[in-house]
mmCIF file of C-alpha atoms in Angstrom:
data_model
loop_
_atom_site.group_PDB
_atom_site.id
_atom_site.type_symbol
_atom_site.label_atom_id
_atom_site.label_comp_id
_atom_site.label_asym_id
_atom_site.label_seq_id
_atom_site.Cartn_x
_atom_site.Cartn_y
_atom_site.Cartn_z
ATOM 1 C CA MET V 1 0.515 -0.741 12.759
ATOM 2 C CA ASP V 2 1.522 -1.737 16.027
ATOM 3 C CA LYS V 3 0.589 -5.111 15.600
ATOM 4 C CA LEU V 4 0.807 -4.919 11.755
ATOM 5 C CA SER V 5 4.930 -3.922 12.717
ATOM 6 C CA LYS V 6 4.710 -6.627 15.161
ATOM 7 C CA VAL V 7 4.305 -9.535 12.536
ATOM 8 C CA ALA V 8 6.390 -7.326 9.437
ATOM 9 C CA GLY V 9 9.031 -9.520 7.816
ATOM 10 C CA SER V 10 7.208 -13.009 8.730
ATOM 11 C CA PRO V 11 6.230 -15.568 6.490
ATOM 12 C CA ASP V 12 2.219 -15.702 6.954
ATOM 13 C CA ILE V 13 0.289 -14.159 4.842
ATOM 14 C CA LYS V 14 -1.185 -10.168 6.521
ATOM 15 C CA VAL V 15 -4.865 -10.068 5.753
ATOM 16 C CA ILE V 16 -5.783 -6.780 7.010
ATOM 17 C CA THR V 17 -9.872 -6.985 7.373
ATOM 18 C CA GLY V 18 -12.591 -4.990 9.513
ATOM 19 C CA ILE V 19 -15.878 -3.570 8.483
ATOM 20 C CA ARG V 20 -16.344 -1.263 5.015
ATOM 21 C CA ARG V 21 -14.589 2.101 5.090
ATOM 22 C CA CYS V 22 -12.776 1.877 8.745
ATOM 23 C CA GLY V 23 -9.267 2.728 7.258
ATOM 24 C CA LYS V 24 -8.155 -0.396 5.870
ATOM 25 C CA SER V 25 -6.587 1.058 2.895
ATOM 26 C CA LYS V 26 -5.045 4.154 5.042
ATOM 27 C CA LEU V 27 -4.011 1.587 7.012
ATOM 28 C CA LEU V 28 -1.953 0.030 4.625
ATOM 29 C CA GLU V 29 -0.655 3.314 3.022
ATOM 30 C CA ALA V 30 0.816 4.178 6.324
ATOM 31 C CA PHE V 31 2.427 1.443 6.898
ATOM 32 C CA ALA V 32 3.965 1.787 3.324
ATOM 33 C CA SER V 33 5.396 5.312 4.383
ATOM 34 C CA GLN V 34 6.688 3.795 7.589
ATOM 35 C CA LEU V 35 7.905 0.398 6.300
ATOM 36 C CA ARG V 36 9.682 2.670 3.284
ATOM 37 C CA SER V 37 11.128 4.859 6.272
ATOM 38 C CA ASN V 38 12.065 1.795 8.334
ATOM 39 C CA ASP V 39 14.357 0.949 4.786
ATOM 40 C CA PRO V 40 14.452 2.803 2.391
ATOM 41 C CA SER V 41 15.909 0.327 0.098
ATOM 42 C CA ALA V 42 12.902 -2.066 -0.264
ATOM 43 C CA ASN V 43 10.786 -2.280 -3.009
ATOM 44 C CA VAL V 44 7.495 -2.265 -1.596
ATOM 45 C CA ILE V 45 5.253 -3.502 -4.639
ATOM 46 C CA HIS V 46 1.493 -1.783 -4.035
ATOM 47 C CA VAL V 47 -1.602 -2.630 -5.985
ATOM 48 C CA ASN V 48 -4.692 -1.199 -4.670
ATOM 49 C CA PHE V 49 -7.434 -2.058 -7.006
ATOM 50 C CA ASN V 50 -9.118 0.689 -6.599
ATOM 51 C CA LEU V 51 -7.060 2.942 -9.091
ATOM 52 C CA LEU V 52 -8.442 2.216 -12.768
ATOM 53 C CA GLU V 53 -4.141 2.267 -13.545
ATOM 54 C CA PHE V 54 -4.253 -1.103 -12.140
ATOM 55 C CA GLU V 55 -7.691 -2.521 -13.453
ATOM 56 C CA PRO V 56 -5.323 -4.552 -16.359
ATOM 57 C CA LEU V 57 -4.557 -6.210 -13.163
ATOM 58 C CA ALA V 58 -7.192 -7.828 -12.425
ATOM 59 C CA GLU V 59 -6.712 -11.258 -13.263
ATOM 60 C CA TYR V 60 -4.460 -13.770 -11.222
ATOM 61 C CA HIS V 61 -1.989 -14.485 -14.127
ATOM 62 C CA ALA V 62 -1.858 -10.564 -15.124
ATOM 63 C CA LEU V 63 -1.887 -9.995 -11.259
ATOM 64 C CA HIS V 64 1.670 -12.736 -10.725
ATOM 65 C CA THR V 65 3.569 -11.235 -13.764
ATOM 66 C CA TYR V 66 3.486 -7.747 -12.145
ATOM 67 C CA VAL V 67 4.566 -8.312 -8.987
ATOM 68 C CA GLU V 68 7.335 -11.126 -10.396
ATOM 69 C CA LYS V 69 8.402 -7.836 -13.244
ATOM 70 C CA HIS V 70 9.072 -5.272 -9.908
ATOM 71 C CA TYR V 71 10.751 -8.483 -8.166
ATOM 72 C CA ILE V 72 14.061 -6.735 -7.073
ATOM 73 C CA GLU V 73 17.150 -9.204 -6.203
ATOM 74 C CA GLY V 74 19.007 -8.911 -3.188
ATOM 75 C CA CYS V 75 17.007 -6.118 -1.141
ATOM 76 C CA ARG V 76 13.579 -7.035 0.367
ATOM 77 C CA ASN V 77 10.328 -7.607 -1.590
ATOM 78 C CA ILE V 78 6.799 -5.979 0.314
ATOM 79 C CA VAL V 79 3.900 -6.732 -1.588
ATOM 80 C CA MET V 80 0.425 -4.727 -0.826
ATOM 81 C CA ILE V 81 -2.777 -5.415 -2.503
ATOM 82 C CA ASP V 82 -5.583 -3.236 -1.376
ATOM 83 C CA GLU V 83 -9.173 -4.056 -2.420
ATOM 84 C CA VAL V 84 -7.601 -7.819 -3.775
ATOM 85 C CA GLN V 85 -10.425 -9.116 -4.380
ATOM 86 C CA MET V 86 -10.987 -7.026 -7.507
ATOM 87 C CA CYS V 87 -8.858 -9.128 -8.926
ATOM 88 C CA GLU V 88 -10.204 -12.875 -10.784
ATOM 89 C CA GLY V 89 -9.408 -15.405 -8.966
ATOM 90 C CA PHE V 90 -6.671 -13.113 -6.835
ATOM 91 C CA GLU V 91 -5.951 -16.675 -4.803
ATOM 92 C CA ARG V 92 -4.288 -18.586 -6.177
ATOM 93 C CA ALA V 93 -1.474 -15.422 -7.284
ATOM 94 C CA ILE V 94 -0.966 -15.141 -3.744
ATOM 95 C CA ASN V 95 -0.328 -18.813 -3.335
ATOM 96 C CA SER V 96 2.229 -18.338 -6.203
ATOM 97 C CA LEU V 97 3.852 -15.598 -4.596
ATOM 98 C CA HIS V 98 3.790 -17.247 -1.309
ATOM 99 C CA ALA V 99 5.031 -20.356 -2.284
ATOM 100 C CA SER V 100 8.446 -18.726 -3.765
ATOM 101 C CA GLU V 101 9.218 -17.457 -0.584
ATOM 102 C CA LYS V 102 10.439 -14.212 -2.138
ATOM 103 C CA TYR V 103 7.793 -11.486 -0.735
ATOM 104 C CA ASP V 104 6.179 -9.991 2.438
ATOM 105 C CA ILE V 105 2.611 -9.877 1.696
ATOM 106 C CA TYR V 106 -0.401 -8.628 2.864
ATOM 107 C CA ILE V 107 -3.498 -7.503 1.454
ATOM 108 C CA THR V 108 -7.167 -6.145 2.208
ATOM 109 C CA GLY V 109 -10.202 -6.824 0.538
ATOM 110 C CA SER V 110 -13.994 -6.861 1.079
ATOM 111 C CA ASN V 111 -15.533 -8.115 3.876
ATOM 112 C CA ALA V 112 -18.336 -10.280 1.602
ATOM 113 C CA PHE V 113 -14.931 -11.807 0.065
ATOM 114 C CA LEU V 114 -12.294 -12.501 1.829
ATOM 115 C CA LEU V 115 -13.871 -13.746 4.558
ATOM 116 C CA SER V 116 -12.700 -15.099 7.882
ATOM 117 C CA SER V 117 -14.065 -17.651 7.350
ATOM 118 C CA ASP V 118 -12.957 -18.019 3.547
ATOM 119 C CA LEU V 119 -9.123 -17.533 4.790
ATOM 120 C CA SER V 120 -8.286 -20.645 5.335
ATOM 121 C CA THR V 121 -10.270 -22.414 2.821
ATOM 122 C CA LEU V 122 -8.383 -19.847 -0.030
ATOM 123 C CA PHE V 123 -4.619 -19.734 1.500
ATOM 124 C CA THR V 124 -2.482 -22.453 1.863
ATOM 125 C CA GLY V 125 0.122 -20.192 3.634
ATOM 126 C CA ARG V 126 -0.097 -19.115 7.459
ATOM 127 C CA THR V 127 -2.802 -16.650 7.396
ATOM 128 C CA VAL V 128 -2.487 -13.327 10.024
ATOM 129 C CA GLU V 129 -5.751 -11.628 10.458
ATOM 130 C CA ILE V 130 -5.479 -8.074 12.359
ATOM 131 C CA GLU V 131 -7.988 -6.195 12.207
ATOM 132 C CA VAL V 132 -9.312 -2.338 11.838
ATOM 133 C CA PHE V 133 -12.024 -0.905 13.738
ATOM 134 C CA PRO V 134 -13.942 2.416 13.395
ATOM 135 C CA PHE V 135 -12.229 5.304 15.807
ATOM 136 C CA SER V 136 -12.062 4.846 18.899
ATOM 137 C CA LEU V 137 -13.134 7.703 21.729
ATOM 138 C CA ALA V 138 -8.872 8.695 22.101
ATOM 139 C CA GLU V 139 -8.962 8.607 17.529
ATOM 140 C CA PHE V 140 -11.866 10.022 17.427
ATOM 141 C CA SER V 141 -10.687 13.230 20.209
ATOM 142 C CA ALA V 142 -6.999 13.427 18.153
ATOM 143 C CA TYR V 143 -8.717 13.640 14.820
ATOM 144 C CA HIS V 144 -10.658 16.602 16.638
ATOM 145 C CA GLU V 145 -8.040 17.694 18.959
ATOM 146 C CA ILE V 146 -10.531 17.855 21.510
ATOM 147 C CA THR V 147 -8.692 17.600 25.440
ATOM 148 C CA SER V 148 -11.033 16.433 27.573
ATOM 149 C CA PRO V 149 -12.962 13.798 27.695
ATOM 150 C CA ALA V 150 -16.684 14.470 28.574
ATOM 151 C CA GLU V 151 -16.663 16.568 25.708
ATOM 152 C CA ALA V 152 -15.584 14.494 23.521
ATOM 153 C CA LEU V 153 -17.860 11.799 24.739
ATOM 154 C CA ALA V 154 -20.517 13.933 23.936
ATOM 155 C CA ARG V 155 -19.618 13.956 20.390
ATOM 156 C CA TYR V 156 -18.415 10.600 19.482
ATOM 157 C CA VAL V 157 -21.846 9.382 20.897
ATOM 158 C CA ARG V 158 -23.963 11.186 17.953
ATOM 159 C CA GLU V 159 -21.125 11.170 15.220
ATOM 160 C CA GLY V 160 -20.353 7.937 16.186
ATOM 161 C CA GLY V 161 -16.506 6.377 14.951
ATOM 162 C CA MET V 162 -16.912 5.991 10.925
ATOM 163 C CA PRO V 163 -14.317 8.398 9.586
ATOM 164 C CA GLY V 164 -15.260 9.275 5.641
ATOM 165 C CA SER V 165 -17.706 10.352 7.670
ATOM 166 C CA TYR V 166 -15.881 13.772 9.349
ATOM 167 C CA ILE V 167 -15.929 15.904 6.940
ATOM 168 C CA TYR V 168 -19.859 16.107 6.638
ATOM 169 C CA GLN V 169 -19.993 19.577 8.887
ATOM 170 C CA ASP V 170 -24.332 18.769 8.411
ATOM 171 C CA GLU V 171 -25.914 15.506 10.941
ATOM 172 C CA ARG V 172 -27.691 14.542 8.105
ATOM 173 C CA MET V 173 -25.260 14.411 6.012
ATOM 174 C CA ARG V 174 -22.619 12.480 8.335
ATOM 175 C CA PHE V 175 -25.552 9.758 8.427
ATOM 176 C CA SER V 176 -26.398 10.213 4.631
ATOM 177 C CA TYR V 177 -22.423 9.269 4.743
ATOM 178 C CA ILE V 178 -23.080 5.946 7.369
ATOM 179 C CA SER V 179 -26.237 5.099 5.872
ATOM 180 C CA ASP V 180 -24.623 4.517 2.542
ATOM 181 C CA VAL V 181 -21.982 2.466 3.888
ATOM 182 C CA LEU V 182 -24.211 -0.201 5.325
ATOM 183 C CA GLU V 183 -26.661 -0.180 2.156
ATOM 184 C CA THR V 184 -24.122 0.015 -0.990
ATOM 185 C CA LEU V 185 -21.004 -1.527 0.674
ATOM 186 C CA ILE V 186 -22.519 -4.789 2.962
ATOM 187 C CA LEU V 187 -25.412 -5.187 2.009
ATOM 188 C CA ARG V 188 -24.665 -5.187 -1.189
ATOM 189 C CA ASP V 189 -22.332 -7.120 -1.316
ATOM 190 C CA ILE V 190 -23.145 -9.844 0.766
ATOM 191 C CA ARG V 191 -26.849 -9.717 -1.482
ATOM 192 C CA GLN V 192 -24.294 -10.500 -4.918
ATOM 193 C CA LYS V 193 -21.425 -12.915 -3.081
ATOM 194 C CA TYR V 194 -24.825 -15.426 -1.953
ATOM 195 C CA ARG V 195 -27.505 -13.819 -4.995
ATOM 196 C CA ILE V 196 -29.905 -13.603 -2.013
ATOM 197 C CA ARG V 197 -33.267 -12.750 -4.275
ATOM 198 C CA ASN V 198 -34.891 -10.674 -0.730
ATOM 199 C CA ALA V 199 -33.235 -7.958 -0.515
ATOM 200 C CA GLU V 200 -35.708 -6.253 2.254
ATOM 201 C CA GLN V 201 -36.084 -9.499 4.473
ATOM 202 C CA LEU V 202 -31.897 -9.014 5.058
ATOM 203 C CA LYS V 203 -32.186 -5.164 5.234
ATOM 204 C CA ARG V 204 -34.830 -5.647 8.597
ATOM 205 C CA SER V 205 -32.638 -8.644 9.760
ATOM 206 C CA CYS V 206 -30.004 -5.928 9.912
ATOM 207 C CA GLU V 207 -32.383 -2.131 11.253
ATOM 208 C CA PHE V 208 -33.836 -5.882 13.739
ATOM 209 C CA LEU V 209 -30.334 -6.315 14.793
ATOM 210 C CA MET V 210 -29.635 -2.572 15.499
ATOM 211 C CA ASP V 211 -32.691 -1.697 17.102
ATOM 212 C CA ASN V 212 -32.212 -4.860 19.882
ATOM 213 C CA VAL V 213 -28.695 -3.886 20.601
ATOM 214 C CA GLY V 214 -27.332 -5.166 24.289
ATOM 215 C CA ASN V 215 -30.932 -7.617 24.136
ATOM 216 C CA ILE V 216 -29.987 -11.222 24.483
ATOM 217 C CA SER V 217 -31.607 -12.795 21.596
ATOM 218 C CA SER V 218 -33.175 -16.964 20.974
ATOM 219 C CA LEU V 219 -33.592 -17.044 16.520
ATOM 220 C CA LYS V 220 -37.319 -17.966 17.430
ATOM 221 C CA GLY V 221 -37.950 -14.657 19.418
ATOM 222 C CA MET V 222 -36.324 -12.697 16.952
ATOM 223 C CA ALA V 223 -38.001 -14.560 14.164
ATOM 224 C CA ALA V 224 -41.285 -14.062 15.705
ATOM 225 C CA GLU V 225 -40.921 -10.117 16.291
ATOM 226 C CA LEU V 226 -40.169 -9.658 12.438
ATOM 227 C CA SER V 227 -43.702 -11.884 11.629
ATOM 228 C CA ARG V 228 -45.665 -9.201 13.875
ATOM 229 C CA ALA V 229 -43.541 -6.571 12.370
ATOM 230 C CA ASN V 230 -45.498 -8.148 8.765
ATOM 231 C CA LEU V 231 -41.670 -9.465 7.545
ATOM 232 C CA LYS V 232 -42.354 -13.488 7.580
ATOM 233 C CA ILE V 233 -39.026 -15.223 7.617
ATOM 234 C CA SER V 234 -38.105 -18.771 9.871
ATOM 235 C CA ASP V 235 -35.213 -18.881 12.493
ATOM 236 C CA LYS V 236 -33.348 -20.667 9.495
ATOM 237 C CA THR V 237 -33.193 -18.111 7.727
ATOM 238 C CA LEU V 238 -32.481 -15.153 10.238
ATOM 239 C CA ALA V 239 -29.971 -17.839 11.597
ATOM 240 C CA VAL V 240 -28.465 -17.140 8.039
ATOM 241 C CA TYR V 241 -28.989 -13.926 7.411
ATOM 242 C CA ILE V 242 -26.960 -12.565 10.687
ATOM 243 C CA ASP V 243 -24.163 -14.768 9.926
ATOM 244 C CA TYR V 244 -23.802 -13.039 6.757
ATOM 245 C CA LEU V 245 -23.862 -9.497 8.454
ATOM 246 C CA CYS V 246 -21.160 -10.974 11.533
ATOM 247 C CA ASP V 247 -18.771 -12.358 9.153
ATOM 248 C CA ALA V 248 -18.725 -8.739 7.311
ATOM 249 C CA PHE V 249 -17.732 -7.296 10.395
ATOM 250 C CA ALA V 250 -21.018 -5.197 10.196
ATOM 251 C CA PHE V 251 -22.090 -6.234 14.163
ATOM 252 C CA TYR V 252 -20.184 -8.609 16.787
ATOM 253 C CA ARG V 253 -21.932 -11.781 18.411
ATOM 254 C CA PHE V 254 -21.173 -12.204 21.832
ATOM 255 C CA ARG V 255 -21.909 -15.952 23.706
ATOM 256 C CA ARG V 256 -23.170 -16.544 27.069
ATOM 257 C CA PHE V 257 -21.401 -17.218 29.983
ATOM 258 C CA ASP V 258 -22.081 -19.249 33.061
ATOM 259 C CA VAL V 259 -20.095 -17.732 36.092
ATOM 260 C CA SER V 260 -19.914 -19.473 38.840
ATOM 261 C CA GLY V 261 -20.019 -23.183 36.528
ATOM 262 C CA LYS V 262 -17.655 -21.852 34.100
ATOM 263 C CA LYS V 263 -19.278 -23.052 31.330
ATOM 264 C CA TYR V 264 -20.060 -21.748 28.358
ATOM 265 C CA LEU V 265 -23.759 -21.396 27.593
ATOM 266 C CA SER V 266 -24.942 -21.877 23.439
ATOM 267 C CA THR V 267 -28.354 -19.979 23.520
ATOM 268 C CA GLY V 268 -29.114 -16.453 24.152
ATOM 269 C CA ASP V 269 -26.252 -14.768 22.033
ATOM 270 C CA LYS V 270 -25.976 -10.847 22.159
ATOM 271 C CA TYR V 271 -24.914 -8.522 19.200
ATOM 272 C CA TYR V 272 -23.600 -5.556 19.156
ATOM 273 C CA LEU V 273 -22.766 -3.218 16.262
ATOM 274 C CA ALA V 274 -19.388 -2.241 15.112
ATOM 275 C CA ASP V 275 -19.815 1.301 15.419
ATOM 276 C CA HIS V 276 -23.163 2.647 17.142
ATOM 277 C CA SER V 277 -23.804 5.600 14.507
ATOM 278 C CA PHE V 278 -25.088 3.296 12.063
ATOM 279 C CA ARG V 279 -27.958 2.470 14.468
ATOM 280 C CA TYR V 280 -28.649 6.036 14.572
ATOM 281 C CA ALA V 281 -28.148 6.018 10.040
ATOM 282 C CA ALA V 282 -30.522 3.713 9.482
ATOM 283 C CA LEU V 283 -33.680 4.277 12.519
ATOM 284 C CA GLY V 284 -32.831 7.692 13.362
ATOM 285 C CA THR V 285 -32.037 10.216 16.489
ATOM 286 C CA LYS V 286 -35.222 9.902 17.908
ATOM 287 C CA LYS V 287 -34.658 7.171 20.307
ATOM 288 C CA LEU V 288 -30.925 7.119 21.354
ATOM 289 C CA ASP V 289 -31.181 4.833 24.309
ATOM 290 C CA PHE V 290 -27.849 6.023 26.077
ATOM 291 C CA GLY V 291 -27.924 3.380 27.794
ATOM 292 C CA HIS V 292 -27.880 0.107 25.339
ATOM 293 C CA VAL V 293 -24.871 3.367 23.328
ATOM 294 C CA TYR V 294 -23.128 3.898 25.885
ATOM 295 C CA GLU V 295 -22.255 -1.181 26.473
ATOM 296 C CA ASN V 296 -22.128 -1.051 22.032
ATOM 297 C CA MET V 297 -19.374 1.252 22.661
ATOM 298 C CA VAL V 298 -17.262 -0.901 26.447
ATOM 299 C CA ALA V 299 -17.609 -3.808 24.256
ATOM 300 C CA ILE V 300 -15.698 -2.163 20.790
ATOM 301 C CA GLU V 301 -13.209 -1.050 23.104
ATOM 302 C CA LEU V 302 -12.969 -3.956 24.754
ATOM 303 C CA MET V 303 -12.408 -5.725 21.525
ATOM 304 C CA ARG V 304 -10.374 -3.160 20.431
ATOM 305 C CA ARG V 305 -7.945 -3.977 23.062
ATOM 306 C CA GLY V 306 -7.890 -7.280 22.395
ATOM 307 C CA TRP V 307 -10.426 -8.804 25.517
ATOM 308 C CA GLU V 308 -11.967 -11.691 24.280
ATOM 309 C CA VAL V 309 -15.580 -10.819 25.544
ATOM 310 C CA TYR V 310 -18.526 -12.573 26.721
ATOM 311 C CA VAL V 311 -21.943 -11.859 28.554
ATOM 312 C CA GLY V 312 -21.518 -12.991 32.106
ATOM 313 C CA VAL V 313 -24.949 -15.127 33.239
ATOM 314 C CA LEU V 314 -24.963 -15.734 37.744
ATOM 315 C CA TYR V 315 -27.365 -16.876 39.503
ATOM 316 C CA GLN V 316 -30.023 -15.354 37.235
ATOM 317 C CA LYS V 317 -28.005 -12.097 37.560
ATOM 318 C CA GLU V 318 -26.987 -10.558 34.242
ATOM 319 C CA VAL V 319 -23.288 -9.055 34.072
ATOM 320 C CA ASP V 320 -22.949 -7.402 31.243
ATOM 321 C CA PHE V 321 -18.822 -8.350 29.694
ATOM 322 C CA VAL V 322 -16.872 -11.322 31.425
ATOM 323 C CA ALA V 323 -13.503 -9.665 29.427
ATOM 324 C CA ILE V 324 -11.344 -12.838 28.989
ATOM 325 C CA ARG V 325 -7.477 -12.839 27.804
ATOM 326 C CA ARG V 326 -5.783 -15.810 28.464
ATOM 327 C CA ASP V 327 -5.044 -16.227 32.813
ATOM 328 C CA ARG V 328 -6.851 -12.821 33.396
ATOM 329 C CA ARG V 329 -10.638 -11.877 33.722
ATOM 330 C CA VAL V 330 -12.574 -8.714 34.411
ATOM 331 C CA TYR V 331 -16.333 -8.399 35.154
ATOM 332 C CA ILE V 332 -18.193 -5.160 33.650
ATOM 333 C CA GLN V 333 -20.680 -3.850 34.123
ATOM 334 C CA VAL V 334 -21.867 -1.057 31.859
ATOM 335 C CA SER V 335 -24.453 2.174 33.392
ATOM 336 C CA ASP V 336 -25.710 5.681 31.736
ATOM 337 C CA ASP V 337 -26.121 7.298 35.157
ATOM 338 C CA ILE V 338 -25.487 5.610 38.955
ATOM 339 C CA SER V 339 -26.579 8.845 40.358
ATOM 340 C CA GLN V 340 -28.972 7.461 42.090
ATOM 341 C CA GLU V 341 -28.484 4.862 45.069
ATOM 342 C CA ALA V 342 -30.615 2.855 43.820
ATOM 343 C CA THR V 343 -29.752 2.952 40.445
ATOM 344 C CA LEU V 344 -26.103 2.227 41.779
ATOM 345 C CA GLU V 345 -27.162 -0.625 44.132
ATOM 346 C CA ARG V 346 -28.302 -2.858 41.211
ATOM 347 C CA GLU V 347 -24.959 -1.754 38.701
ATOM 348 C CA LEU V 348 -23.817 -3.551 41.457
ATOM 349 C CA ASP V 349 -25.374 -5.994 42.707
ATOM 350 C CA PRO V 350 -24.396 -9.008 40.532
ATOM 351 C CA LEU V 351 -20.772 -7.948 40.390
ATOM 352 C CA ARG V 352 -20.658 -8.642 45.033
ATOM 353 C CA ARG V 353 -22.359 -12.145 43.882
ATOM 354 C CA ILE V 354 -18.859 -13.227 41.657
ATOM 355 C CA ARG V 355 -16.281 -15.347 44.906
ATOM 356 C CA ASP V 356 -13.134 -15.049 42.916
ATOM 357 C CA ALA V 357 -11.126 -12.553 43.388
ATOM 358 C CA TYR V 358 -10.582 -10.550 39.683
ATOM 359 C CA PRO V 359 -10.639 -7.678 38.998
ATOM 360 C CA LYS V 360 -14.690 -5.986 39.279
ATOM 361 C CA CYS V 361 -15.878 -2.662 37.855
ATOM 362 C CA VAL V 362 -18.946 -0.786 36.732
ATOM 363 C CA ILE V 363 -18.544 1.303 34.433
ATOM 364 C CA ALA V 364 -20.872 4.768 34.808
ATOM 365 C CA ARG V 365 -21.299 7.755 33.151
ATOM 366 C CA THR V 366 -20.202 9.224 36.236
ATOM 367 C CA GLY V 367 -17.941 12.844 35.804
ATOM 368 C CA HIS V 368 -15.286 11.563 38.558
ATOM 369 C CA GLU V 369 -12.150 9.974 39.206
ATOM 370 C CA THR V 370 -12.089 6.276 39.228
ATOM 371 C CA THR V 371 -14.362 5.502 43.115
ATOM 372 C CA ASP V 372 -14.196 1.802 45.210
ATOM 373 C CA TRP V 373 -17.322 0.491 46.557
ATOM 374 C CA ASP V 374 -16.303 -2.857 48.344
ATOM 375 C CA GLY V 375 -12.994 -3.367 46.261
ATOM 376 C CA ILE V 376 -15.329 -2.880 43.030
ATOM 377 C CA LYS V 377 -14.232 0.114 40.670
ATOM 378 C CA VAL V 378 -16.610 2.205 39.607
ATOM 379 C CA VAL V 379 -14.838 4.071 36.253
ATOM 380 C CA ASP V 380 -15.570 7.719 34.391
ATOM 381 C CA LEU V 381 -16.631 5.912 30.934
ATOM 382 C CA ALA V 382 -15.420 8.735 28.752
ATOM 383 C CA ARG V 383 -12.515 8.416 30.465
ATOM 384 C CA TRP V 384 -12.038 4.250 30.648
ATOM 385 C CA LEU V 385 -12.645 5.210 26.891
ATOM 386 C CA MET V 386 -9.810 7.511 26.715
ATOM 387 C CA GLY V 387 -7.871 5.039 28.341
ATOM 388 C CA GLU V 388 -7.045 6.103 31.502
ATOM 389 C CA SER V 389 -8.208 3.816 33.475
ATOM 390 C CA GLY V 390 -4.675 1.966 35.320
ATOM 391 C CA GLU V 391 -5.112 -1.677 34.923
ATOM 392 C CA LEU V 392 -8.890 -1.998 33.317
ATOM 393 C CA ALA V 393 -7.812 0.294 30.448
ATOM 394 C CA VAL V 394 -4.989 -2.633 29.338
#
């Protein structure tokens, strides 16, 4: 809402993106209500292609005519179109409306048909992308009215951030909903857009990435692992599928950053899920692997807070995350349990080797206030996810 408010009224086309069912449509509805409240004279032209009443507009001439017909001279005219890809040739209508310089335009759409990489070619005007993520721990806590960060984390680690699943009290039903989102609304969209014939290859590639969240992966190595699991796939085909999954916001690719050489490395990326609940829904909960799940949470939370995130490499050692924002940088290690001295030392060691003065921290499930070890902050995971850790929470 804050990001939308900052660009409201600008001449740009505002495009709301994010994984399926993360709340893009609800965000648009809430923003429309806010605009009407702030400016009762505003003319909000809201088209939601999920509703049958707008089915006659599913062709760009009809959509354009409808918006122009509802234009009101002398007031602020705001156009909001939900699931815009359901209108054939939608980009022509949007470009024409934008060129008229009469409208403040906001759109959402299916990620497989409205990709970040497509925006510059679809639209002739400048676009501003507002990325929506699944619920954070703080949002999860507010929704469920949980005041204890530790209690919230204990539930969030299993339930995840997909808000549509919260209405189901039974865990199996929640995971069934999340699995349907993945299979029906993400993989199906990808198969349709790119006319993928071997659906099993795409699905198994997706499951492999889920099972290896947080592991450094080479395409050749991943293809070899899949071949050993009786799925013949080339590294080139796998690379294409991974690009599709990242474009659909199911996964995020994190490049490696050489801390000593201050340069980006071209090999050995890591992949993190948009929401960790997809892993449980697809692969089950027998192997929870909390360490990698917590790492996934921190990765997505850093992105949610506007950081550019990389995997750090230093003298053959790995730093989980290098978070960069303009002239600021933070080095982060993530751990499940550092109650044993040897484990704590293992997490601190790569950070101690970094010679610059940027902040360094270990985020772990400590249950305690932030402590300081030789200038390195040790921060409780639940409190950090809730935004209670000072500078590092920004």
